[in-house]
Tab-separated table of C-alpha atoms in Angstrom:
chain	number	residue	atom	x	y	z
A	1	UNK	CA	0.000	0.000	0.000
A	2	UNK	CA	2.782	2.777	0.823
A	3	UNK	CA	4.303	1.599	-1.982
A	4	UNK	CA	1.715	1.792	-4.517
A	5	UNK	CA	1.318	5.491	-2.982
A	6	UNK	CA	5.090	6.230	-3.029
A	7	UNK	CA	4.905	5.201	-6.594
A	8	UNK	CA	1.801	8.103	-7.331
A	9	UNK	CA	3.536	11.118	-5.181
A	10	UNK	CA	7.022	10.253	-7.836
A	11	UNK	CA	4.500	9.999	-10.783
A	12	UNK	CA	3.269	13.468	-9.293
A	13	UNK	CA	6.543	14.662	-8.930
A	14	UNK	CA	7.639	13.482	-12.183
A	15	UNK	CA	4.876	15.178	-13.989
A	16	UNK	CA	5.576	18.732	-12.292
A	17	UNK	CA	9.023	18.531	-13.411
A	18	UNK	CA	7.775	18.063	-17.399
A	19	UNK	CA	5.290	21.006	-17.350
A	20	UNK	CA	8.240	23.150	-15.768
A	21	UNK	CA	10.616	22.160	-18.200
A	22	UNK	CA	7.843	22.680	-20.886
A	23	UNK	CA	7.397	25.981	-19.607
A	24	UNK	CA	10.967	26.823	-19.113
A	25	UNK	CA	11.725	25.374	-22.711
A	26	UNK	CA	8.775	27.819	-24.344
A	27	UNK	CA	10.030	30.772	-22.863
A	28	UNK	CA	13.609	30.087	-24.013
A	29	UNK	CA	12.393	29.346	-27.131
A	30	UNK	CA	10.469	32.611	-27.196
A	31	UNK	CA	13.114	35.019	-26.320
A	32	UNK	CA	16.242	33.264	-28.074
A	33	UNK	CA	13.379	34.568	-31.407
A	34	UNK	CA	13.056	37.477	-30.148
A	35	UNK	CA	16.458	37.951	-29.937
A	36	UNK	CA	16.996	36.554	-33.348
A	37	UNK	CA	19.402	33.818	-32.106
A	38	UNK	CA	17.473	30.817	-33.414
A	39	UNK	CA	18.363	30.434	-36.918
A	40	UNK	CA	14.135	30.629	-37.872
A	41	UNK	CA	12.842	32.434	-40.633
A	42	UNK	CA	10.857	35.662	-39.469
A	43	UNK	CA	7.360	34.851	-41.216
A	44	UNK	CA	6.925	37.588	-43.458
A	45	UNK	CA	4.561	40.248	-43.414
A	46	UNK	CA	3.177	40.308	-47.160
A	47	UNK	CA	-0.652	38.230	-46.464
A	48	UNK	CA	-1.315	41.691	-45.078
A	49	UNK	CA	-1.795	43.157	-48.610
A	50	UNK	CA	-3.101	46.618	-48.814
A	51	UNK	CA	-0.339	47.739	-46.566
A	52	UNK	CA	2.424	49.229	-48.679
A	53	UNK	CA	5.710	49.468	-48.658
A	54	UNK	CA	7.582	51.874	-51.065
A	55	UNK	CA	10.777	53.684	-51.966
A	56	UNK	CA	12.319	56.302	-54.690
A	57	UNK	CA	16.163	56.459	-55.320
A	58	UNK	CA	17.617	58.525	-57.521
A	59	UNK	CA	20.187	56.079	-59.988
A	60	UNK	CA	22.678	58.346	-60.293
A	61	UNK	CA	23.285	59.662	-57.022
A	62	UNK	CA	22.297	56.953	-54.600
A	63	UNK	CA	19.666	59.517	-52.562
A	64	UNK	CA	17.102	57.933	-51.352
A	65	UNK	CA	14.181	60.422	-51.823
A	66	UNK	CA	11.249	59.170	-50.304
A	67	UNK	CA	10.850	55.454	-48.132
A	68	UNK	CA	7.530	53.987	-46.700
A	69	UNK	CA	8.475	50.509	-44.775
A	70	UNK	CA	11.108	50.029	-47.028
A	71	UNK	CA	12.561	46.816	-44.619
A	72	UNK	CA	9.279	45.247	-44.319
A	73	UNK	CA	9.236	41.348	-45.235
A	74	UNK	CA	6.980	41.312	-48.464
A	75	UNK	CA	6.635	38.224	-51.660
A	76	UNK	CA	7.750	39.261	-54.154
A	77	UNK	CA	5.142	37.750	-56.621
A	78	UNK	CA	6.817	38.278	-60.300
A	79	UNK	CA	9.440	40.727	-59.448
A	80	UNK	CA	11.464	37.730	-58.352
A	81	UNK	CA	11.768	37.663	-62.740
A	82	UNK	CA	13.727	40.870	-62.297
A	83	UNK	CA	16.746	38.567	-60.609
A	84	UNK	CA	16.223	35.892	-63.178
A	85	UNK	CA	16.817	38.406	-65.957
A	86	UNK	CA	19.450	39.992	-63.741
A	87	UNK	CA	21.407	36.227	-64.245
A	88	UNK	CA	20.423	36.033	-67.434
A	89	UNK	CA	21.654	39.446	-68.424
A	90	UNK	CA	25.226	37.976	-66.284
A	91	UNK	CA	24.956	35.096	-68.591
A	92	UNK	CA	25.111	36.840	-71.624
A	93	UNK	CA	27.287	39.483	-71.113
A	94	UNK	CA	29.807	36.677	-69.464
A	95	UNK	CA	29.511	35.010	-73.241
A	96	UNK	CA	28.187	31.774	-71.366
A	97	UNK	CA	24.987	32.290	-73.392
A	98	UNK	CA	23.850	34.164	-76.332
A	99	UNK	CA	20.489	35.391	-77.561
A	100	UNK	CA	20.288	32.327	-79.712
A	101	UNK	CA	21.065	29.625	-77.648
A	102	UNK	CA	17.994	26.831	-77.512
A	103	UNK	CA	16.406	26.624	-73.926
A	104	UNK	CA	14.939	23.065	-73.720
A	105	UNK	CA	11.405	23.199	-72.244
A	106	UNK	CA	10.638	19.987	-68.921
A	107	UNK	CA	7.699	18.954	-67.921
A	108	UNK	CA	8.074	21.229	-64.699
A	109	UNK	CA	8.630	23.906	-67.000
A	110	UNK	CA	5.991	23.656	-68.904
A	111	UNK	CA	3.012	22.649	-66.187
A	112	UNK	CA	3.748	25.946	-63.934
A	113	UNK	CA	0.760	27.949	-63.284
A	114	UNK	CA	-0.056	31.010	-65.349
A	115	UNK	CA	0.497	33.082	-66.596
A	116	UNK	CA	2.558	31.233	-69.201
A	117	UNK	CA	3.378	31.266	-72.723
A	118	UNK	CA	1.934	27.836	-73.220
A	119	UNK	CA	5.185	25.783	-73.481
A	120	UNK	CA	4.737	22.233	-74.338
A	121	UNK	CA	7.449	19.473	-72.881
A	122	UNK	CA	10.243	18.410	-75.232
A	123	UNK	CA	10.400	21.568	-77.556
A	124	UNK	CA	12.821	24.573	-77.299
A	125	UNK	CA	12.611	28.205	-77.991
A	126	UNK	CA	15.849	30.662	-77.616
A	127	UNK	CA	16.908	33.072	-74.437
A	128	UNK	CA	15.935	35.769	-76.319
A	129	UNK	CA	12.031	35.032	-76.226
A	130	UNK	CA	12.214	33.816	-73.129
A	131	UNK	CA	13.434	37.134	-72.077
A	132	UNK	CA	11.056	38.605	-73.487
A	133	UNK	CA	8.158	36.668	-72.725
A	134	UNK	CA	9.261	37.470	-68.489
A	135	UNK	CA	9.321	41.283	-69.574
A	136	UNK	CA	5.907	41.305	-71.656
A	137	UNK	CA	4.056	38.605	-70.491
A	138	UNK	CA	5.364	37.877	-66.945
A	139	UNK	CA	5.128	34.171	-68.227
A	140	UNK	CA	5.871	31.595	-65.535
A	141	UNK	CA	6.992	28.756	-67.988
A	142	UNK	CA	9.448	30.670	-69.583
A	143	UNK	CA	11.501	31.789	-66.235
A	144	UNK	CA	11.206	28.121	-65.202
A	145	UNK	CA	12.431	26.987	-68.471
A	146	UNK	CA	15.296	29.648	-68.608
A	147	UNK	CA	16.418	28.851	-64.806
A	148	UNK	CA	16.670	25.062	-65.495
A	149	UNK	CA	18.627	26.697	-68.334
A	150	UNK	CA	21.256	28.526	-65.837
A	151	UNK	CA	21.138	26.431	-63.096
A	152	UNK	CA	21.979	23.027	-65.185
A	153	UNK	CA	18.820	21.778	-65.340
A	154	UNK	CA	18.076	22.540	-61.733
A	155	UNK	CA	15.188	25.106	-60.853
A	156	UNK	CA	16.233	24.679	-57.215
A	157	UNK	CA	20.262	25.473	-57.680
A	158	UNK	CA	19.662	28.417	-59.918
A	159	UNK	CA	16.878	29.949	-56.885
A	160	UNK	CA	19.974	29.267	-54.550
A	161	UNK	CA	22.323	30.897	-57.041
A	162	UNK	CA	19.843	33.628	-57.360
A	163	UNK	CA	19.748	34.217	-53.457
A	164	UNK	CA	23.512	34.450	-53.372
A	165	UNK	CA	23.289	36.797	-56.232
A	166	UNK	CA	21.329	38.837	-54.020
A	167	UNK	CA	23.599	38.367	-51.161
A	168	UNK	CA	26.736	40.455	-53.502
A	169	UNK	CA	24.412	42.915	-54.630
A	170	UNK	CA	23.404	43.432	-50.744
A	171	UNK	CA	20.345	42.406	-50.763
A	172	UNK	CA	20.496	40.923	-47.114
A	173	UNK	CA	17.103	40.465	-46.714
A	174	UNK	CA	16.553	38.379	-50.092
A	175	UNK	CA	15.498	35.002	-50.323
A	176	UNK	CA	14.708	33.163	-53.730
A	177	UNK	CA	12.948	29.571	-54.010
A	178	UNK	CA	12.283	29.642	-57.289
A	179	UNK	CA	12.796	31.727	-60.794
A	180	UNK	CA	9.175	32.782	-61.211
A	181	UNK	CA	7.616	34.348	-58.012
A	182	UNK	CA	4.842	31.354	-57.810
A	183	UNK	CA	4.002	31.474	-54.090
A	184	UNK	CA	6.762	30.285	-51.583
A	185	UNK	CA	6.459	31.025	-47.883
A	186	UNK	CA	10.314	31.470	-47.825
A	187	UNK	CA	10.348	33.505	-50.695
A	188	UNK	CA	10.886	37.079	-49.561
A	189	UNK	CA	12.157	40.604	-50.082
A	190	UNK	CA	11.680	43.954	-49.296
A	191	UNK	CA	11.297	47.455	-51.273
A	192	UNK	CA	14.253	48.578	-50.400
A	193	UNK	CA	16.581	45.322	-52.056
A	194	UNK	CA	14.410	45.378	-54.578
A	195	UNK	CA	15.585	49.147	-55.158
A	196	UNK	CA	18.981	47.935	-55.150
A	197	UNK	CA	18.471	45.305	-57.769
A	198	UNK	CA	16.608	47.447	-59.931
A	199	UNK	CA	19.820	49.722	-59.801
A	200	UNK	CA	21.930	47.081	-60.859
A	201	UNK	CA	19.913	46.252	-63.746
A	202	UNK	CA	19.825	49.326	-65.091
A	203	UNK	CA	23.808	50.033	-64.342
A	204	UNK	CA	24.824	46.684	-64.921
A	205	UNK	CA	23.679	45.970	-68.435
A	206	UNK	CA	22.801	48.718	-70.168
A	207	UNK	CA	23.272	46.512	-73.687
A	208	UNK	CA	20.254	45.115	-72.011
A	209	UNK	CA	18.077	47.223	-70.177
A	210	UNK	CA	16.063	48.450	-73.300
A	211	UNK	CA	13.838	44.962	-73.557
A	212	UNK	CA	11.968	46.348	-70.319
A	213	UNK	CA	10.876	48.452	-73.206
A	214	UNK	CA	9.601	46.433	-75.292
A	215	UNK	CA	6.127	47.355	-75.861
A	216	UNK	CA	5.232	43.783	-77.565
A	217	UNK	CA	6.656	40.694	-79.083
A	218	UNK	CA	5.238	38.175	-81.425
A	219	UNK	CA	5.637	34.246	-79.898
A	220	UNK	CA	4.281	31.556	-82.533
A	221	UNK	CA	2.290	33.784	-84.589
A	222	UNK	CA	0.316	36.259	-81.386
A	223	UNK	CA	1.555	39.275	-80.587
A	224	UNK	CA	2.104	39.284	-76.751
A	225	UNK	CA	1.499	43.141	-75.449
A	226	UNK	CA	3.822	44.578	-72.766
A	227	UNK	CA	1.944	44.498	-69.064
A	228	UNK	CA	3.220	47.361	-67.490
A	229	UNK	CA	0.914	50.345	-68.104
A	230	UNK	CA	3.539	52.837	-66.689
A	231	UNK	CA	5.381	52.609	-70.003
A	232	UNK	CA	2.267	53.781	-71.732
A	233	UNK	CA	0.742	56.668	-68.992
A	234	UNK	CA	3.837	57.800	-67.041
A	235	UNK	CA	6.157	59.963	-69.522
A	236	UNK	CA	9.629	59.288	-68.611
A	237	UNK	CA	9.056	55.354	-67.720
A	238	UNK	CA	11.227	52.916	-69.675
A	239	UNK	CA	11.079	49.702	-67.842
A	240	UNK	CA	10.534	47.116	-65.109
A	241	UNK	CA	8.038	44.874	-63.783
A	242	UNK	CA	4.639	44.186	-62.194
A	243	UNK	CA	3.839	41.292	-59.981
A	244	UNK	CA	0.979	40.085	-58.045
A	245	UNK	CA	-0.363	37.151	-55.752
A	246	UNK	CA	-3.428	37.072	-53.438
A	247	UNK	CA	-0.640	37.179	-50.368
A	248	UNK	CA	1.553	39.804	-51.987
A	249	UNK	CA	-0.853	42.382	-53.212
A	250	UNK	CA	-0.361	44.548	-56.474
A	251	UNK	CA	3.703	45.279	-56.925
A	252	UNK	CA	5.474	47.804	-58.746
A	253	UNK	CA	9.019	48.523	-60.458
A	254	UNK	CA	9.197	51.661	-62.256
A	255	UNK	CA	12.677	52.905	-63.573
A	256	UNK	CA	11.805	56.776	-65.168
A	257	UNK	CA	14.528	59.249	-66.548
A	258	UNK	CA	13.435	62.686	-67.234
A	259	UNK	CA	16.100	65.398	-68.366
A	260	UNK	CA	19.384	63.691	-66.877
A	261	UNK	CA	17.636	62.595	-63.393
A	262	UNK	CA	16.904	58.521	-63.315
A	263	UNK	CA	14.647	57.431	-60.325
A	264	UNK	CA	14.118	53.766	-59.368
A	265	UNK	CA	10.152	53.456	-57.754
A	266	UNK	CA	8.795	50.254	-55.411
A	267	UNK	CA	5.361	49.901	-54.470
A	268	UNK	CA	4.507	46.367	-53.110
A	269	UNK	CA	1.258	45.107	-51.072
A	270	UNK	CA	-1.338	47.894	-53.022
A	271	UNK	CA	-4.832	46.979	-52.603
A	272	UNK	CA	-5.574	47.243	-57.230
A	273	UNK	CA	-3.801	47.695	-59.759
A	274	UNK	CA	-5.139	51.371	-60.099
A	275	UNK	CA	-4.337	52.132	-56.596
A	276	UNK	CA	-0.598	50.385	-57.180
A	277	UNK	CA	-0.036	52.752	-60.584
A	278	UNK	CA	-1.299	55.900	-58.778
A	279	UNK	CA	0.928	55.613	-55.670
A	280	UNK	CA	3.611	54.765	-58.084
A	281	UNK	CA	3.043	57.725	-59.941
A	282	UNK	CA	2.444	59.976	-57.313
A	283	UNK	CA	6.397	58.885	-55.434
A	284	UNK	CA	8.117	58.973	-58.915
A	285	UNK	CA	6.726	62.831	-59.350
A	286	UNK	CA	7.542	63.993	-55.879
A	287	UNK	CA	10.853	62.184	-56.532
A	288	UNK	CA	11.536	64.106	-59.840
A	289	UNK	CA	10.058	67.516	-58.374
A	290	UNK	CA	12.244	66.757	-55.330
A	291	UNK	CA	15.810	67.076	-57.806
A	292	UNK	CA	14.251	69.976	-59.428
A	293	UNK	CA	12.828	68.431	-62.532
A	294	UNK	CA	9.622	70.072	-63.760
A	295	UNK	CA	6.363	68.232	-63.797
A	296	UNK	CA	5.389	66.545	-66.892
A	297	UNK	CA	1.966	65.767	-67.942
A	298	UNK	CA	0.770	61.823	-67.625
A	299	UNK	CA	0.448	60.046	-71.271
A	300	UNK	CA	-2.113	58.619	-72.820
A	301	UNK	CA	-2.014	54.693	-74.325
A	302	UNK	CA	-1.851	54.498	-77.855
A	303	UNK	CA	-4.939	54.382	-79.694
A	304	UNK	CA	-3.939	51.801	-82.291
A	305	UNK	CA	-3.817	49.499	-79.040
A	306	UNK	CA	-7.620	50.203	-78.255
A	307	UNK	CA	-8.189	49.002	-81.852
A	308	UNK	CA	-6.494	45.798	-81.718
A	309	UNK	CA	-9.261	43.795	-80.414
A	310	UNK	CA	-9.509	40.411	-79.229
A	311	UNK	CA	-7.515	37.448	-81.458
A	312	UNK	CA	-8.408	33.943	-81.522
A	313	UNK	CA	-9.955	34.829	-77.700
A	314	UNK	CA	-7.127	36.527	-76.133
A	315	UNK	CA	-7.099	39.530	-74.960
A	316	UNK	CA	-5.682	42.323	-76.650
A	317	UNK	CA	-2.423	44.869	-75.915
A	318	UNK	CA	-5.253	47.954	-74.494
A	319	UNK	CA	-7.236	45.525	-72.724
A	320	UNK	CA	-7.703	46.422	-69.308
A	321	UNK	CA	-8.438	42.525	-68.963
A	322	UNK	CA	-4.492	41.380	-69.322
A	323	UNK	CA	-3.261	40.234	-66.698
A	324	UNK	CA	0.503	41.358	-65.171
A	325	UNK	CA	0.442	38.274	-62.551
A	326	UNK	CA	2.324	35.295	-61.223
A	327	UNK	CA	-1.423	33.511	-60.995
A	328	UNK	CA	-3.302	34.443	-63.795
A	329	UNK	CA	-6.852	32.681	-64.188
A	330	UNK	CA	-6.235	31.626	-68.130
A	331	UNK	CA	-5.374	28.116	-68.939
A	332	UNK	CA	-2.232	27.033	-70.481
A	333	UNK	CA	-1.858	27.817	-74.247
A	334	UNK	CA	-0.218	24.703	-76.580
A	335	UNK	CA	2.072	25.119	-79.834
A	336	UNK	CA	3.612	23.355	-81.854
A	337	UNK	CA	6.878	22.317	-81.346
A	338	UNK	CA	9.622	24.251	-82.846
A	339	UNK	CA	12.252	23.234	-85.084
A	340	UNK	CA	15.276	21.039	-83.778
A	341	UNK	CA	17.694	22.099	-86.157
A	342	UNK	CA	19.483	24.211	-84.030
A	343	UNK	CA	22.355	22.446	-81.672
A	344	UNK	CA	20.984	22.435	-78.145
A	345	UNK	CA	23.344	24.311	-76.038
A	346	UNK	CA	23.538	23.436	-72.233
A	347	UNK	CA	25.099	25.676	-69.800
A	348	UNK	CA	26.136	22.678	-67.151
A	349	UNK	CA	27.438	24.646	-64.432
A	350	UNK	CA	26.968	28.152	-64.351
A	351	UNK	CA	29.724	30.013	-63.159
A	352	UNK	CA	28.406	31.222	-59.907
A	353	UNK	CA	31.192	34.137	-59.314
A	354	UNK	CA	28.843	36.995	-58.201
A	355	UNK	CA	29.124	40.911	-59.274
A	356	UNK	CA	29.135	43.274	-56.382
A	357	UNK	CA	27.359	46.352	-55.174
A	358	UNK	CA	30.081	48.225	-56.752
A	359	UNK	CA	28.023	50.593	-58.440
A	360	UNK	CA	25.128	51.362	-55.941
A	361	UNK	CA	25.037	53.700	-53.198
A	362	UNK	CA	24.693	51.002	-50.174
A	363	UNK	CA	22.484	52.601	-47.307
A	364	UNK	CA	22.435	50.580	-43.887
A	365	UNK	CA	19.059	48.617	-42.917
A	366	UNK	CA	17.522	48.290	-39.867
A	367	UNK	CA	14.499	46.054	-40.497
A	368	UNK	CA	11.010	46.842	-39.240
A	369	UNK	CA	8.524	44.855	-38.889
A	370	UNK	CA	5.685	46.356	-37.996
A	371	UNK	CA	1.680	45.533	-37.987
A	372	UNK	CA	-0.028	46.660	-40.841
């Protein structure tokens, strides 16, 4: 009998030590997080779209002339394409690629979700159309396609090689998981690295920077219009990139020059695409007005654009229906497959020497992340 209750007051005993230990290993847990000691990912801030971040640098100088949450963990939906073009633009300019060289198209390629040129498994088209199906269409197969490409057939080493990219361009709060912006939960950035690569690809390459320009490109017979509407209603704007995902919100790149004055804009997490192009607008004139460049009034899309009307049920380049997305609701589109004539070329291992911040005007971060 006293031992059968001996054995319940140890049991008892026992017990109290676990939930103190549980208790003691919580709070440990808790503060070594707070403190940023544990090596855990901070969960980003981005699902609270319709809070925005945003920033304006001038190019040339480095100023920073206006900043909004500029450290605040966002997704970057399809602006993550800006750092795939960034290593393709390496690529080229390294002579490891050229604008002909045949990028095979995989089966993982070619089932990403839209929006996509339509890619079907087994064929190849060239790294020119795929970069300009990312800067036109935003399409999702063709960054795949062109990342399997650079990263030797691996979508998973280029995203690392991507993320160290970042890393020498300073980008310390970049993380890349794959070449298209799909939805990752460890995919992140903020407006202010995103400044920074921006920069770069307009310092960087400037034998390159002019197919952010490009206002459309015909792919197997369509003629794929140019989703960035800055290019046809802000006057100065010559490039970048749109992105969007239900978590990330509506995102911006604008890169404007007006007299000899280039500004870089960011606007992620905006609630529509009107507010997103407003805001954007509204930072790039202050910018501008800011370095004593007079106001300019906003242009007007070409009309021939509002003529071209739908073909073979797609929308057309001044639809207000195209989509600039990582998720567009349109199914996949199919082709043909293209000629094999041409002598596949296969860049095995990318040479994964990184360029450097040389050229950009590196400000020091303290992150913030507040409630939005």
């Amino acid at each position: 009998m006293q031992s059968a209750k001996n054995k319940r007051l140890s049991k008892a005993k026992n017990a109290g030590k676990t939930r103190k230990w549980v208790v003691f290993t919580r709070t440990a847990l808790g503060v070594c997080l707070t403190a940023g000691v544990v090596g855990v990912p901070k969960a980003a801030r981005a699902q609270y779209a319709g809070h925005v971040s945003s920033y304006v640098v001038d190019v040339n100088s480095g100023a920073v002339l206006s900043q909004v949450d500029p450290d605040l963990q966002r997704y970057p939906a399809s602006l993550t394409k800006l750092m795939t073009l960034y290593m393709t633009f390496r690529a080229l300019k390294a002579g490891e690629i050229t604008p002909d060289t045949t990028v095979p198209v995989s089966i993982h390629a070619a089932t990403q979700a839209p929006s996509k040129l339509g890619l079907v498994p087994g064929t190849r088209f060239v790294v020119q159309q795929a970069i300009l199906g990312l800067v036109t269409k935003s399409a999702n197969d063709a960054a795949c396609a062109l990342g399997e490409l650079l990263g030797g057939g691996d979508e998973v080493r280029f995203a690392n090689m991507m993320t160290q990219q970042a890393r020498a361009l300073g980008m310390s709060n970049t993380t890349f998981r794959n070449a298209s912006g799909l939805p990752d939960p460890d995919q992140v950035t903020t407006a202010r690295d995103l400044s920074m690569l921006a920069q770069h690809l307009v310092q960087d390459f400037p034998e390159y920077y002019h197919y952010f320009s490009t206002p459309m490109f015909a792919f197997h017979g369509r003629m794929i219009p140019n989703h960035n509407p800055m290019l046809k209603t802000y006057a100065g704007a010559d490039g970048m990139k749109t992105g969007y995902t239900d978590l990330a919100g509506h995102n911006l790149i604008t890169s404007a020059q007006r007299s000899n004055v280039r500004l870089v804009g960011v606007v992620l997490g905006a609630r529509s695409n009107p507010q997103r192009n407003a805001m954007m607008a509204s930072i790039l004139d202050q910018g501008f007005a800011s370095e004593g460049v007079a106001p300019m009034a906003p242009l007007h899309p070409p009309t021939v654009l509002a003529r071209n009307v739908r073909r073979r049920g797609h929308a057309s380049g001044g639809s207000s229906a195209v989509f600039e997305v990582a998720e567009a609701p349109s199914g996949p589109r199919r082709y043909q497959p293209l000629a094999h004539g041409t002598k596949h070329h296969v860049v095995a291992g990318a040479n994964v020497r990184m360029a450097t911040s040389r050229h950009v005007v590196s400000t020091r971060k303290k992150s913030r992340h507040q409630k939005g």
